[in-house]
mmCIF file of C-alpha atoms and ligand atoms in Angstrom:
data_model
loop_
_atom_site.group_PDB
_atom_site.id
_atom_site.type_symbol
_atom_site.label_atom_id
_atom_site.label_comp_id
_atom_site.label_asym_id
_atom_site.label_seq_id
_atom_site.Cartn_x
_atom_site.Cartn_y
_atom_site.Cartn_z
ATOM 1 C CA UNK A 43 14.387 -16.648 -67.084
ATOM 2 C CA UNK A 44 10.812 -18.510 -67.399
ATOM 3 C CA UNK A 45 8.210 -16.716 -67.277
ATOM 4 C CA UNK A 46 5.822 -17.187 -64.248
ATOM 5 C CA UNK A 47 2.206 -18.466 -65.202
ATOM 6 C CA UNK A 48 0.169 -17.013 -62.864
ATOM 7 C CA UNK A 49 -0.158 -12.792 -62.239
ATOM 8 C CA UNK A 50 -1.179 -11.792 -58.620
ATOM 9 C CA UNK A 51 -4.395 -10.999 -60.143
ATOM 10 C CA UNK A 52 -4.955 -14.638 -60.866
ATOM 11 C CA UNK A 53 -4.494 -15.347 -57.117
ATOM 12 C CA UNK A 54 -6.610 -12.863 -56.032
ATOM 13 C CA UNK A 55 -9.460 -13.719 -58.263
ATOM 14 C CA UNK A 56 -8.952 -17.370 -56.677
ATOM 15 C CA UNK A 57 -8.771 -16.837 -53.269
ATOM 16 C CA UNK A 58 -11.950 -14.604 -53.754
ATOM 17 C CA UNK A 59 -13.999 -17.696 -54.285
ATOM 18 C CA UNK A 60 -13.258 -18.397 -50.596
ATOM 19 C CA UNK A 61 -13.073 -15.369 -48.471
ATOM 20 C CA UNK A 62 -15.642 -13.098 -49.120
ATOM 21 C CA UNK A 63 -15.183 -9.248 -48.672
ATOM 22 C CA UNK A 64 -11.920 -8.760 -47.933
ATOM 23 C CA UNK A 65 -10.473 -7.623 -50.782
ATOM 24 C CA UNK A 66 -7.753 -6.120 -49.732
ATOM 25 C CA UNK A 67 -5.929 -8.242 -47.613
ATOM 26 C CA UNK A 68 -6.805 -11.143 -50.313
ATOM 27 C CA UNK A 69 -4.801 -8.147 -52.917
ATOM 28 C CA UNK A 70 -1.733 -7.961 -50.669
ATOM 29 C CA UNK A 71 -1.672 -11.386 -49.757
ATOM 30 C CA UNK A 72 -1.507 -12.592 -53.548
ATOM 31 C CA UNK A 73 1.545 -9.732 -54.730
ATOM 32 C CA UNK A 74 3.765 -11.133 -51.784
ATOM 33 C CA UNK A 75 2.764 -14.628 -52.391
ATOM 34 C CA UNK A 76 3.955 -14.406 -56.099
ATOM 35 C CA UNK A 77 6.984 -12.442 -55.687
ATOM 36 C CA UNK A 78 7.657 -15.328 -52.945
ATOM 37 C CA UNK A 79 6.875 -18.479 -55.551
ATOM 38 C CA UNK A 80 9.449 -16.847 -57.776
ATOM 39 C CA UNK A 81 12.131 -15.923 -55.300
ATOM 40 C CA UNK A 82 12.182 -12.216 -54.982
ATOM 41 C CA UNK A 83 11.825 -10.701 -51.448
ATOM 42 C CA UNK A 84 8.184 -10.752 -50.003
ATOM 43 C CA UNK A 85 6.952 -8.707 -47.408
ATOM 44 C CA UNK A 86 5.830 -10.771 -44.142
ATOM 45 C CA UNK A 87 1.868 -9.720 -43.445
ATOM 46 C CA UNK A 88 0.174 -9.146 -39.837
ATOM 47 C CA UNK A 89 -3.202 -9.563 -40.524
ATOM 48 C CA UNK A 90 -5.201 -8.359 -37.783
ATOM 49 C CA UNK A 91 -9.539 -8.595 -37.739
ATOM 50 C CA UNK A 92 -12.256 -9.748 -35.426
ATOM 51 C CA UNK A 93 -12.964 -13.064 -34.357
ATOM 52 C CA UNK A 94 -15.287 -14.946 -37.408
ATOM 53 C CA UNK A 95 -13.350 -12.064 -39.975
ATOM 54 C CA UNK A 96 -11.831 -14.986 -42.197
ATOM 55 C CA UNK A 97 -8.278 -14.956 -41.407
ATOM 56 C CA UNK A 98 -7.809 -18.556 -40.866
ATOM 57 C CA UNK A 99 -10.229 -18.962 -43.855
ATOM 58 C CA UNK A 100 -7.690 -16.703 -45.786
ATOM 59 C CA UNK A 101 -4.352 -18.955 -44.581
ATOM 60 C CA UNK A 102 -6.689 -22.196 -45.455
ATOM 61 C CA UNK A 103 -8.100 -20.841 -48.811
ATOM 62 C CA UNK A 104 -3.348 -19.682 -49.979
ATOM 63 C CA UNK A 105 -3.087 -24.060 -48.766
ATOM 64 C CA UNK A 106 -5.937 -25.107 -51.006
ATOM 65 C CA UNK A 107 -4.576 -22.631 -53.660
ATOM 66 C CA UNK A 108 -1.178 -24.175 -54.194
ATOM 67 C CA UNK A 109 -1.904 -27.696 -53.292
ATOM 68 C CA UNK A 110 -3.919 -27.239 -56.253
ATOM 69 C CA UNK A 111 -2.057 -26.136 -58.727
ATOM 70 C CA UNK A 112 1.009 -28.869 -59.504
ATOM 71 C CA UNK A 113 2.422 -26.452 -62.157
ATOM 72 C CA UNK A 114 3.379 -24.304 -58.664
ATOM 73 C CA UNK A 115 5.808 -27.394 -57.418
ATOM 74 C CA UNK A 116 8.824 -25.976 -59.441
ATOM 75 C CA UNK A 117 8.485 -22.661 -57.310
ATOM 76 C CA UNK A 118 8.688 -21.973 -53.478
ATOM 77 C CA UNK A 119 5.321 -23.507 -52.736
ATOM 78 C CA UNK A 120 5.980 -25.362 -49.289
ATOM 79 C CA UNK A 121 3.762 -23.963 -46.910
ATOM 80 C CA UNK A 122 3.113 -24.753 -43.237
ATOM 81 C CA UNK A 123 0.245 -23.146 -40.623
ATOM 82 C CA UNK A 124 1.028 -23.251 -37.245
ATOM 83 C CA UNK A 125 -0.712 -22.331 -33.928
ATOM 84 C CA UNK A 126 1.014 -19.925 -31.687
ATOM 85 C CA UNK A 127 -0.244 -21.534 -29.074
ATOM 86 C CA UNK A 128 1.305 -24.991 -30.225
ATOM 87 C CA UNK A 129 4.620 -23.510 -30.900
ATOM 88 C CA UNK A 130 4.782 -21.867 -27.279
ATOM 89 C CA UNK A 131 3.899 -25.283 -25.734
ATOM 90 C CA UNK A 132 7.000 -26.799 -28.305
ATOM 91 C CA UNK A 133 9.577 -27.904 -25.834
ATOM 92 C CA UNK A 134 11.473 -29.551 -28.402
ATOM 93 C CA UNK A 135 12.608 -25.588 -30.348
ATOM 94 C CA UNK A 136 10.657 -23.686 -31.999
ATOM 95 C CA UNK A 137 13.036 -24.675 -35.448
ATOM 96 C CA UNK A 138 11.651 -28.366 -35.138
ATOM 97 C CA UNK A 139 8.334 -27.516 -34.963
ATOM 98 C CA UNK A 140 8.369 -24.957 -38.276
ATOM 99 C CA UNK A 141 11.421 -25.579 -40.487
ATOM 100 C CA UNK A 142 10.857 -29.234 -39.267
ATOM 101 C CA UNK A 143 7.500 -29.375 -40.725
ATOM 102 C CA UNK A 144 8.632 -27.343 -43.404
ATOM 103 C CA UNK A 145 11.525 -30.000 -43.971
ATOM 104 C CA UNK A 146 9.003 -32.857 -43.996
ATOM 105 C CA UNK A 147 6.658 -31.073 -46.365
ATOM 106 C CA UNK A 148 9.305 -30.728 -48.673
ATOM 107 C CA UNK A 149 10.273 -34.462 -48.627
ATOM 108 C CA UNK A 150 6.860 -34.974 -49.333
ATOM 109 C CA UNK A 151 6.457 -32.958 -52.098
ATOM 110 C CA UNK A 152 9.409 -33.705 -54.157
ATOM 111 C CA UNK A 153 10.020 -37.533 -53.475
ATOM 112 C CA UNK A 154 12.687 -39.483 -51.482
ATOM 113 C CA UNK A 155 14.760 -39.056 -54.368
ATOM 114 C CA UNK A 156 15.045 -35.248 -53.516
ATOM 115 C CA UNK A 157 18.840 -34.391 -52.917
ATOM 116 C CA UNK A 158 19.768 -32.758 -48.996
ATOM 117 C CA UNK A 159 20.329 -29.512 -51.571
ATOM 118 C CA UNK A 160 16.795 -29.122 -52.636
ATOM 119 C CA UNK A 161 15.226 -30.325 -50.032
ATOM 120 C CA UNK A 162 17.194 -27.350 -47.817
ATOM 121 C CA UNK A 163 16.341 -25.015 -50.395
ATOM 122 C CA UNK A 164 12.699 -25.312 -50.049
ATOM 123 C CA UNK A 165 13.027 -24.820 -46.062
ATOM 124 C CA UNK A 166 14.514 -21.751 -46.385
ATOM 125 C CA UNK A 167 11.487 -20.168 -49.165
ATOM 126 C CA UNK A 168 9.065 -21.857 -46.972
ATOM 127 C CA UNK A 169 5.761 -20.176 -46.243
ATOM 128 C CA UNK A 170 4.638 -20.161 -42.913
ATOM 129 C CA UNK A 171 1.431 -18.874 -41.529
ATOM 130 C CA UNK A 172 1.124 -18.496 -37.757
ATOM 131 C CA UNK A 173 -2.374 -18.159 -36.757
ATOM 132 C CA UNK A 174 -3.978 -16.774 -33.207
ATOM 133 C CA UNK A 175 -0.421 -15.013 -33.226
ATOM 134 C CA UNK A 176 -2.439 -12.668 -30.300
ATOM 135 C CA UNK A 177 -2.023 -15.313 -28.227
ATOM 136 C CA UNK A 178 1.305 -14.863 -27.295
ATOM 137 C CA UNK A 179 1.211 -11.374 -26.205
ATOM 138 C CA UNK A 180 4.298 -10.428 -24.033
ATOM 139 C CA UNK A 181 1.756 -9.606 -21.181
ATOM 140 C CA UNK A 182 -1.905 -9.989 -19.811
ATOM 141 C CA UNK A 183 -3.259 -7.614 -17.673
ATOM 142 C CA UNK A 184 -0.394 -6.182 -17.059
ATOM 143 C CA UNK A 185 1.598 -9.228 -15.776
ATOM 144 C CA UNK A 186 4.367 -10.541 -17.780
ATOM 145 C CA UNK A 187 3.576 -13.515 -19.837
ATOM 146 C CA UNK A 188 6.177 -15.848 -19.971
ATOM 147 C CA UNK A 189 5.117 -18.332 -22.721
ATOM 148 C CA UNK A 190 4.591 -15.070 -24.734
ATOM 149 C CA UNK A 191 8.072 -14.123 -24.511
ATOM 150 C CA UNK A 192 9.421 -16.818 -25.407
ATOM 151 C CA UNK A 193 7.534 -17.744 -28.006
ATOM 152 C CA UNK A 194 8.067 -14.255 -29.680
ATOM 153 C CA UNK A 195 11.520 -14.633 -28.938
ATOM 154 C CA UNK A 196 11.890 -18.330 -30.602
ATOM 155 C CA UNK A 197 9.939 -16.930 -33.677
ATOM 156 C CA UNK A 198 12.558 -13.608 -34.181
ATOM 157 C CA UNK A 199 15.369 -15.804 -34.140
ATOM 158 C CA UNK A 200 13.618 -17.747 -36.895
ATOM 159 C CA UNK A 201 12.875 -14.449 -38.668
ATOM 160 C CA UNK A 202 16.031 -13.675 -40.969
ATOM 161 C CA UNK A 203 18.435 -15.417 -38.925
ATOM 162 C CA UNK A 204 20.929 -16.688 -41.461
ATOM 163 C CA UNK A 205 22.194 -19.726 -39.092
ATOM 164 C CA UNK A 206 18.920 -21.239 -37.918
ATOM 165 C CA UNK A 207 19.198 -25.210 -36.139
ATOM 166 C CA UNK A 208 17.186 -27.675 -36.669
ATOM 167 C CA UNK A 209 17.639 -31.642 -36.293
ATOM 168 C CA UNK A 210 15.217 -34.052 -37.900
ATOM 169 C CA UNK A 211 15.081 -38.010 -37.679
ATOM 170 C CA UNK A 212 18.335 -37.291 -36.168
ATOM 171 C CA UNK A 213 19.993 -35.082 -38.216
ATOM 172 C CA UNK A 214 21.112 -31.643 -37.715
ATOM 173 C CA UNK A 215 20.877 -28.996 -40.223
ATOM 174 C CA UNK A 216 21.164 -25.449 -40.582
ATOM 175 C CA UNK A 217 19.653 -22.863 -42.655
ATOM 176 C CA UNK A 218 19.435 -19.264 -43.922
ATOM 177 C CA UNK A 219 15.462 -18.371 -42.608
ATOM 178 C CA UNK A 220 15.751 -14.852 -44.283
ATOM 179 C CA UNK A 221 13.934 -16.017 -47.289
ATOM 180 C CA UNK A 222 10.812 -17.561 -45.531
ATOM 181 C CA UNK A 223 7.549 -15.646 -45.948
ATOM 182 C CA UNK A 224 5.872 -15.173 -42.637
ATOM 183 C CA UNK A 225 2.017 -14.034 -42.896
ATOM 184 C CA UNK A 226 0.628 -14.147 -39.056
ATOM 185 C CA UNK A 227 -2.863 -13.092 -38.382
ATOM 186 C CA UNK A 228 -4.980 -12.980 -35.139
ATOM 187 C CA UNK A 229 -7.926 -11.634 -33.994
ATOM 188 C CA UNK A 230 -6.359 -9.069 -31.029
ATOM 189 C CA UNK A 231 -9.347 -8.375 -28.904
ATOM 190 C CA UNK A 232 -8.181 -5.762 -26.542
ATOM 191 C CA UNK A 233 -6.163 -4.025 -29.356
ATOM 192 C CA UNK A 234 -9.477 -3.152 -30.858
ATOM 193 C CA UNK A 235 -10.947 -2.059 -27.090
ATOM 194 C CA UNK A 236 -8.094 0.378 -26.282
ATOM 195 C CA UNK A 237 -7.501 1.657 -29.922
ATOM 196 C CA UNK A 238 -11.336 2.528 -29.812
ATOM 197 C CA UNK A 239 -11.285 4.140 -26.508
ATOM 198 C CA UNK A 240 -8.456 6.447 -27.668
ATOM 199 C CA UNK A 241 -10.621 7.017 -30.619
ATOM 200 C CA UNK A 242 -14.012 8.091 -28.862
ATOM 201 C CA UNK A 243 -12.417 9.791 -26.208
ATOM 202 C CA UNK A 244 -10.526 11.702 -28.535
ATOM 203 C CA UNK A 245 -6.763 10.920 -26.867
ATOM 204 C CA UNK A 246 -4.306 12.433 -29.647
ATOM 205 C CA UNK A 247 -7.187 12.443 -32.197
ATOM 206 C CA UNK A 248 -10.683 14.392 -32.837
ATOM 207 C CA UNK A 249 -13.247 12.452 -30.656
ATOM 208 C CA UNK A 250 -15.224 10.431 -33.019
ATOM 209 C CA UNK A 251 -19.133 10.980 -33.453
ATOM 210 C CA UNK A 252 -21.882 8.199 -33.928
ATOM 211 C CA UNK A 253 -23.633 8.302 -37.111
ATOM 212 C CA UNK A 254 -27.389 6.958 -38.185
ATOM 213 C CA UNK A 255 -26.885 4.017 -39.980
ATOM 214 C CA UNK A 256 -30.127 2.362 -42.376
ATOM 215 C CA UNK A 257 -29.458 -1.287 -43.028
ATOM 216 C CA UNK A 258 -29.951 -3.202 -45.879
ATOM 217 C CA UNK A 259 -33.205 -4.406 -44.260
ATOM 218 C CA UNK A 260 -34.467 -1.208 -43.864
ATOM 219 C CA UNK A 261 -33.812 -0.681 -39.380
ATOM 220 C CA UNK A 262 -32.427 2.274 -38.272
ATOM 221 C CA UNK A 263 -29.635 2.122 -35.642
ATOM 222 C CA UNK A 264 -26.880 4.283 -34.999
ATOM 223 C CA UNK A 265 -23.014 3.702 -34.899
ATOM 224 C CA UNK A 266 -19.670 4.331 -34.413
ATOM 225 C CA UNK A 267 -17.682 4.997 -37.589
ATOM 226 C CA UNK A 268 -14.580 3.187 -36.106
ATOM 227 C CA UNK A 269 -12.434 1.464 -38.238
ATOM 228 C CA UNK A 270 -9.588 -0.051 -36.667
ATOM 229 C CA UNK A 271 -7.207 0.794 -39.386
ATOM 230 C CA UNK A 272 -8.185 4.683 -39.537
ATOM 231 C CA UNK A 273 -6.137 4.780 -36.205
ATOM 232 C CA UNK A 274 -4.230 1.870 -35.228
ATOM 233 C CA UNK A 275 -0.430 2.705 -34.816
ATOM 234 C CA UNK A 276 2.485 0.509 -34.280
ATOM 235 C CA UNK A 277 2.669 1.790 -30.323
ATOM 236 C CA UNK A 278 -0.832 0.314 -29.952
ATOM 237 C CA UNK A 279 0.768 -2.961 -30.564
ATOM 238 C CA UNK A 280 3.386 -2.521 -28.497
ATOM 239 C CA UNK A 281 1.608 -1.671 -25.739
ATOM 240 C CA UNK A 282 -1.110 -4.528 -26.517
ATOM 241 C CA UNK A 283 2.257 -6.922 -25.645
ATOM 242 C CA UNK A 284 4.158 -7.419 -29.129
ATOM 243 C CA UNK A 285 7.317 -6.470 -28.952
ATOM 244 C CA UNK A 286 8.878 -4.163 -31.291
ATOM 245 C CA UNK A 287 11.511 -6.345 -32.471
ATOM 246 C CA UNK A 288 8.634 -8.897 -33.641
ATOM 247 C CA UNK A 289 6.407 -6.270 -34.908
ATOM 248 C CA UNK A 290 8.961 -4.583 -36.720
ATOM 249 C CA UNK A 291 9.302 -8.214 -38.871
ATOM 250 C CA UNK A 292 6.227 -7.704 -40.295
ATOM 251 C CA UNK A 293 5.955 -4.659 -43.075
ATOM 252 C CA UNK A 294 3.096 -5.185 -44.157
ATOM 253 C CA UNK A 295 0.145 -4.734 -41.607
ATOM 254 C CA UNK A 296 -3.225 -5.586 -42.660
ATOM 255 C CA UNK A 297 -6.627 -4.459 -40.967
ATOM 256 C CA UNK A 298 -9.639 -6.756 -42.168
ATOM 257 C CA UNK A 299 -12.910 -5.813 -42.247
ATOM 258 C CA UNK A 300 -15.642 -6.115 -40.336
ATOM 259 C CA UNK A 301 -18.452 -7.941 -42.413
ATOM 260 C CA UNK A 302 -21.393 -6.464 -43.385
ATOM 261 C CA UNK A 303 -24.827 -7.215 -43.556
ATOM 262 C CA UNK A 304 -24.054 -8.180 -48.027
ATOM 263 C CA UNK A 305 -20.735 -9.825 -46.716
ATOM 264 C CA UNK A 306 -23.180 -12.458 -44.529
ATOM 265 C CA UNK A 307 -25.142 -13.086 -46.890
ATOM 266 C CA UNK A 308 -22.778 -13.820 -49.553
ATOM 267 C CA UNK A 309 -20.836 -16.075 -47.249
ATOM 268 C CA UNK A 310 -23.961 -17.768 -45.933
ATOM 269 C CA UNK A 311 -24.769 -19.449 -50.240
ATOM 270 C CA UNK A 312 -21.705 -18.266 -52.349
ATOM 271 C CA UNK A 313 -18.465 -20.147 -51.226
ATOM 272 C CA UNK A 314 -17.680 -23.966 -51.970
ATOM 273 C CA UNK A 315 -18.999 -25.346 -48.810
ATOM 274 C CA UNK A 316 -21.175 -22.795 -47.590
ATOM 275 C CA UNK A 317 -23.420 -23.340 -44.713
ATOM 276 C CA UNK A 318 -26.168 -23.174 -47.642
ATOM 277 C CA UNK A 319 -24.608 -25.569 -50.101
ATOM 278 C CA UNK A 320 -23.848 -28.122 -47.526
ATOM 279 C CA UNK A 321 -27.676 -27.872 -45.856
ATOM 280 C CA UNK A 322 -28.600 -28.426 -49.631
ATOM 281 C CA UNK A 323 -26.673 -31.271 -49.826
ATOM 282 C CA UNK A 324 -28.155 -32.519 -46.808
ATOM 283 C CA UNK A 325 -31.958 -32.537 -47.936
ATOM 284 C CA UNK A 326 -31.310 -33.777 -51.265
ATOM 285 C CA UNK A 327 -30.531 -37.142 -49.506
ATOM 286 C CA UNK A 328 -33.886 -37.278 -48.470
ATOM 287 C CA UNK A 329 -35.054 -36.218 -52.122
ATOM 288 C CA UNK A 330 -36.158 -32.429 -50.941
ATOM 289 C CA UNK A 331 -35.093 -29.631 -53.131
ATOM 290 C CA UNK A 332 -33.986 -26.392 -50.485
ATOM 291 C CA UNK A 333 -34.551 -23.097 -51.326
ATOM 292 C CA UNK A 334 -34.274 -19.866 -49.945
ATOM 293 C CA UNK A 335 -36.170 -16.112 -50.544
ATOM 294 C CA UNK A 336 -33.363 -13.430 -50.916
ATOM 295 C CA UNK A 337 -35.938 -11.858 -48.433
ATOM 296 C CA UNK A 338 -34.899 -15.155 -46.210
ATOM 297 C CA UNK A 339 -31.399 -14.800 -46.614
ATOM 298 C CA UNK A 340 -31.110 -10.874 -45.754
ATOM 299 C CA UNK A 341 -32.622 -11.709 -42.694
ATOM 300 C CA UNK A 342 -30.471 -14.270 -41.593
ATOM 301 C CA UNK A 343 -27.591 -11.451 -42.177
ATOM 302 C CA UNK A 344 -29.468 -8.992 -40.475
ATOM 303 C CA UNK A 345 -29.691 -11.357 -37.812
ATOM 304 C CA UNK A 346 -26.096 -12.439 -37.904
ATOM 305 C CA UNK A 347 -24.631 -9.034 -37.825
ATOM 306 C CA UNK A 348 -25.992 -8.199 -34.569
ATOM 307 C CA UNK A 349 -23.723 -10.615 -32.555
ATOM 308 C CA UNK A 350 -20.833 -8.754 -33.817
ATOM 309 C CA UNK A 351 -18.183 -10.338 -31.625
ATOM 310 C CA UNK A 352 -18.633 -13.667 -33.616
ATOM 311 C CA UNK A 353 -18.574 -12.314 -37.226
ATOM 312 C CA UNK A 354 -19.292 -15.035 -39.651
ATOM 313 C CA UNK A 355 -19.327 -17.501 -37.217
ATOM 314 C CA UNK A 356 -22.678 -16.209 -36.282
ATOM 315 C CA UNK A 357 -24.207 -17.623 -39.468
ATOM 316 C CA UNK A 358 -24.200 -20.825 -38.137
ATOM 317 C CA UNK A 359 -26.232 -20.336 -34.826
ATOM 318 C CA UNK A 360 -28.470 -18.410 -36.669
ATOM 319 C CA UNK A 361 -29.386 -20.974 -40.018
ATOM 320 C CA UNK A 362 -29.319 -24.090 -36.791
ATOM 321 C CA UNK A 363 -32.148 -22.328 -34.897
ATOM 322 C CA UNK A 364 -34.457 -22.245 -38.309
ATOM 323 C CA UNK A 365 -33.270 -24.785 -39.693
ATOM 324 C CA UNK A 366 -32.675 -27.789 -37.050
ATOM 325 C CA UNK A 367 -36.620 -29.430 -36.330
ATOM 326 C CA UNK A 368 -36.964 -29.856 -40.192
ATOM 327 C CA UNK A 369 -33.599 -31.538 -40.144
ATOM 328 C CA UNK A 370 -34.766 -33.757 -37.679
ATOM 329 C CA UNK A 371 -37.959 -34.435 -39.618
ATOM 330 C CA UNK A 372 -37.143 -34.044 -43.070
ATOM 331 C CA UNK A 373 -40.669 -34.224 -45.018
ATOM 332 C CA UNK A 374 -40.404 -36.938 -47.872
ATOM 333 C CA UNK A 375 -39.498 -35.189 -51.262
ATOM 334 C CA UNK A 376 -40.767 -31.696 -52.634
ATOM 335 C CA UNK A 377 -39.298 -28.476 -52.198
ATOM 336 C CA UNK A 378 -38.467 -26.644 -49.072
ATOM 337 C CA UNK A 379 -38.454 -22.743 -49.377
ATOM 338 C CA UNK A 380 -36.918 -20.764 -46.508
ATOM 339 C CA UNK A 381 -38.873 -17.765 -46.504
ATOM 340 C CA UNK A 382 -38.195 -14.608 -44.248
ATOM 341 C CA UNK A 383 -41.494 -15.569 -41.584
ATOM 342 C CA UNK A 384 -39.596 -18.684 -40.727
ATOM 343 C CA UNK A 385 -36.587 -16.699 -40.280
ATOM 344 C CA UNK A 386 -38.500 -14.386 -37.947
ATOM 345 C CA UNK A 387 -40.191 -17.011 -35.850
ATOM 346 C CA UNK A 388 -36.717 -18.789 -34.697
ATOM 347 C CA UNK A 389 -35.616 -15.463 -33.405
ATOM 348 C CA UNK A 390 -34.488 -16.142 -29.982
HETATM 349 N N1 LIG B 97 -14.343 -13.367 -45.079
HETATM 350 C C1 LIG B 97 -14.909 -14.578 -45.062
HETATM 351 N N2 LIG B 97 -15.238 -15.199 -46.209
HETATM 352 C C2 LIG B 97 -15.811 -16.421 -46.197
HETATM 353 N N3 LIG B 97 -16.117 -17.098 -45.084
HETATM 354 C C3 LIG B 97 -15.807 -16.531 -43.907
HETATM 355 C C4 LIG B 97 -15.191 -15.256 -43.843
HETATM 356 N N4 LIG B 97 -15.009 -14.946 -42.550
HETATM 357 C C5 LIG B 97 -15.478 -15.966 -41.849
HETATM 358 N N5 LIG B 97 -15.979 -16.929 -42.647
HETATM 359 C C6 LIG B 97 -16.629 -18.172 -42.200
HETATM 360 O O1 LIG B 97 -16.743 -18.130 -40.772
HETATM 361 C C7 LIG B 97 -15.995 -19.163 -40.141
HETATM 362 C C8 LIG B 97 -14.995 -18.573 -39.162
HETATM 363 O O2 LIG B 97 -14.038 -17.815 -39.874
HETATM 364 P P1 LIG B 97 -12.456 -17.866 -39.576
HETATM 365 O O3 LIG B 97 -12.115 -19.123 -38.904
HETATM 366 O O4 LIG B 97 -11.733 -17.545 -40.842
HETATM 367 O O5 LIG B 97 -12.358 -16.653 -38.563
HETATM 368 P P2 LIG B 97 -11.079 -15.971 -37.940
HETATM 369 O O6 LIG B 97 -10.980 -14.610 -38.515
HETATM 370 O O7 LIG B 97 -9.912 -16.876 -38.108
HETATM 371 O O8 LIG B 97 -11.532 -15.852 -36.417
HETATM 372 P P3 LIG B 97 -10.744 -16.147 -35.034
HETATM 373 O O9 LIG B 97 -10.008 -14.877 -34.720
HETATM 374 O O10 LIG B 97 -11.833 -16.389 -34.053
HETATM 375 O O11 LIG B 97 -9.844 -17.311 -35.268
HETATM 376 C C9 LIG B 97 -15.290 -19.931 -41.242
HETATM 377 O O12 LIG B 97 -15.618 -21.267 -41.114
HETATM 378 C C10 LIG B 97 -15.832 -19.394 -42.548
HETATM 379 O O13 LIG B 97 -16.727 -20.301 -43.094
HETATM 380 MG MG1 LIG B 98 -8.868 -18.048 -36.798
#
């Protein structure tokens, strides 16, 4: 038996250059991922974290990964993301639109010289990554949701089904899905609501207290110490409108975190692509060398942190509002230091 070159550690440390502070989703992500590349049984992951948390970031940042690394081809590298919302509007089967993809990745990959065999054999250690998988709860407000159903439906058949159908360019083929690596994530809105209302009003649990919180940037405020995770339970899922057969697929349940103030600020200049870099980028057209104060940039997490429903995403509509006359008028040359008044006087 080869040996494998890469130890999770390896992917962790690489996906870390990405997705900033969430260490330990990145950690269970990268074991199941390499027991998957070499064909042992993986655990599928639900990741579940606020809206702007990273989890598509984290789906996008495993792609990049092994598109990357050609020395991964020989091993179960085909990966596919799909939208749950796209699959439930699939009228076609749910097995076209993933092993399908997965089929044409595959082709892709290995060349049309790639025997039926092979080509099989890679569908069935696909990857696939269903994103906004919240969206296709089995009801909303208490009224059945159809699409939901279905779509949950569709995807357990898919889940270790050892006869799965699927037709491509007029073919039919059939596969054993067991060996696919599912790793859904969503955001679950609600879920967070009711599991905190259980939590502060203390239904099957001690009632939790606020606590005084001091912020990096020195302001006092005071907060709940709820962490989703501390008390989330399979029947909160159930009742949020996944059904136990689904949920039960998935072994591994991951909470991300919610990003702090550090986590904002990091994401804001650290990662390949970061609002920073690119803004960078932008003024050096013009000859202008950007800078910021760290004094800046822990104000612009400050700032970001309060809109908590948007997480990261807040970043963005923060740096635009300070940053978006002098991108209009772009002086000629020199350097441009963000400082932390300018940060203060595009506060809304
Ligand atoms: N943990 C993170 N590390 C690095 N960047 C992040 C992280 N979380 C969010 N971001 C940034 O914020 C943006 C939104 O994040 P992302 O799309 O991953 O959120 P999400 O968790 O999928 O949210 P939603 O539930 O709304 O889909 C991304 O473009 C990314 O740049
Ligand atoms: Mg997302």
């Amino acid at each position: 038996m080869s040996t494998f070159p890469l130890r999770p550690r390896d992917v962790f440390e690489e996906l870390r250059r990405t997705v900033v502070g969430q260490d330990e989703a990145i950690r269970e992500l990268s074991v199941a991922l390499v027991k998957h590349l070499v064909g042992h049984p993986a655990p599928n992951i639900l990741l579940i974290g606020n809206s702007g948390s990273g989890k598509t970031t984290l789906m996008r940042a495993v792609e990049h990964f092994l598109a990357s690394r050609p020395e991964l081809r020989t091993y179960y590298a085909n990966v596919v993301r799909i939208n749950a919302n796209v699959l439930a509007e699939e009228h076609q089967g749910y097995g076209k639109a993933v092993l399908g993809r997965l089929y044409t990745n595959a082709r892709k990959a290995m060349g049309e010289g790639a025997s039926q065999e092979d080509l099989l054999r890679s569908v069935e250690h696909g990857i696939v990554f269903i994103d906004e998988v919240d969206k296709i709860r089995a009801q909303v407000s208490g009224q059945p949701n159809v699409r939901g159903i279905v779509a949950q439906e569709a995807l357990l058949t898919l889940m270790e089904n050892e006869n799965v159908e699927f037709e491509i360019d007029g073919e039919r083929h059939a596969v054993n899905s067991s060996n696919v690596l599912f790793v859904a994530g969503g955001a679950f809105e609600e879920l967070y609501d009711a599991v905190l209302r259980r939590a502060t009003i203390g239904q099957d649990v001690a009632p939790m207290k606020p606590v005084v919180v001091v912020s990096a940037s020195g302001e006092v405020r005071e907060e709940l110490p709820f962490h989703l995770r501390d008390y989330l339970r399979y029947d909160d899922l159930f009742r949020y409108g996944m059904t136990p057969q689904f949920t039960s697929r998935f072994e591994s349940i991951v909470v991300l975190n919610d990003l702090a103030e550090g986590d904002l600020a990091r994401i804001f200049v650290e990662p390949e692509g970061s609002i920073f870099r690119a803004s960078r980028d932008y003024f050096k057209r013009f000859g202008i060398d950007l800078q910021i104060t760290r004094g800046a940039l822990m104000a612009i997490a400050w700032e970001a942190s309060q809109q908590k429903r948007l997480g990261a995403r807040a970043l963005r509509e923060t740096y635009r509002r300070i940053i978006s006359a002098m991108e209009f008028e772009p002086a000629n040359g020199g350097v441009l230091t963000i400082d932390e008044q300018m940060v203060k006087k595009a506060k809304r």
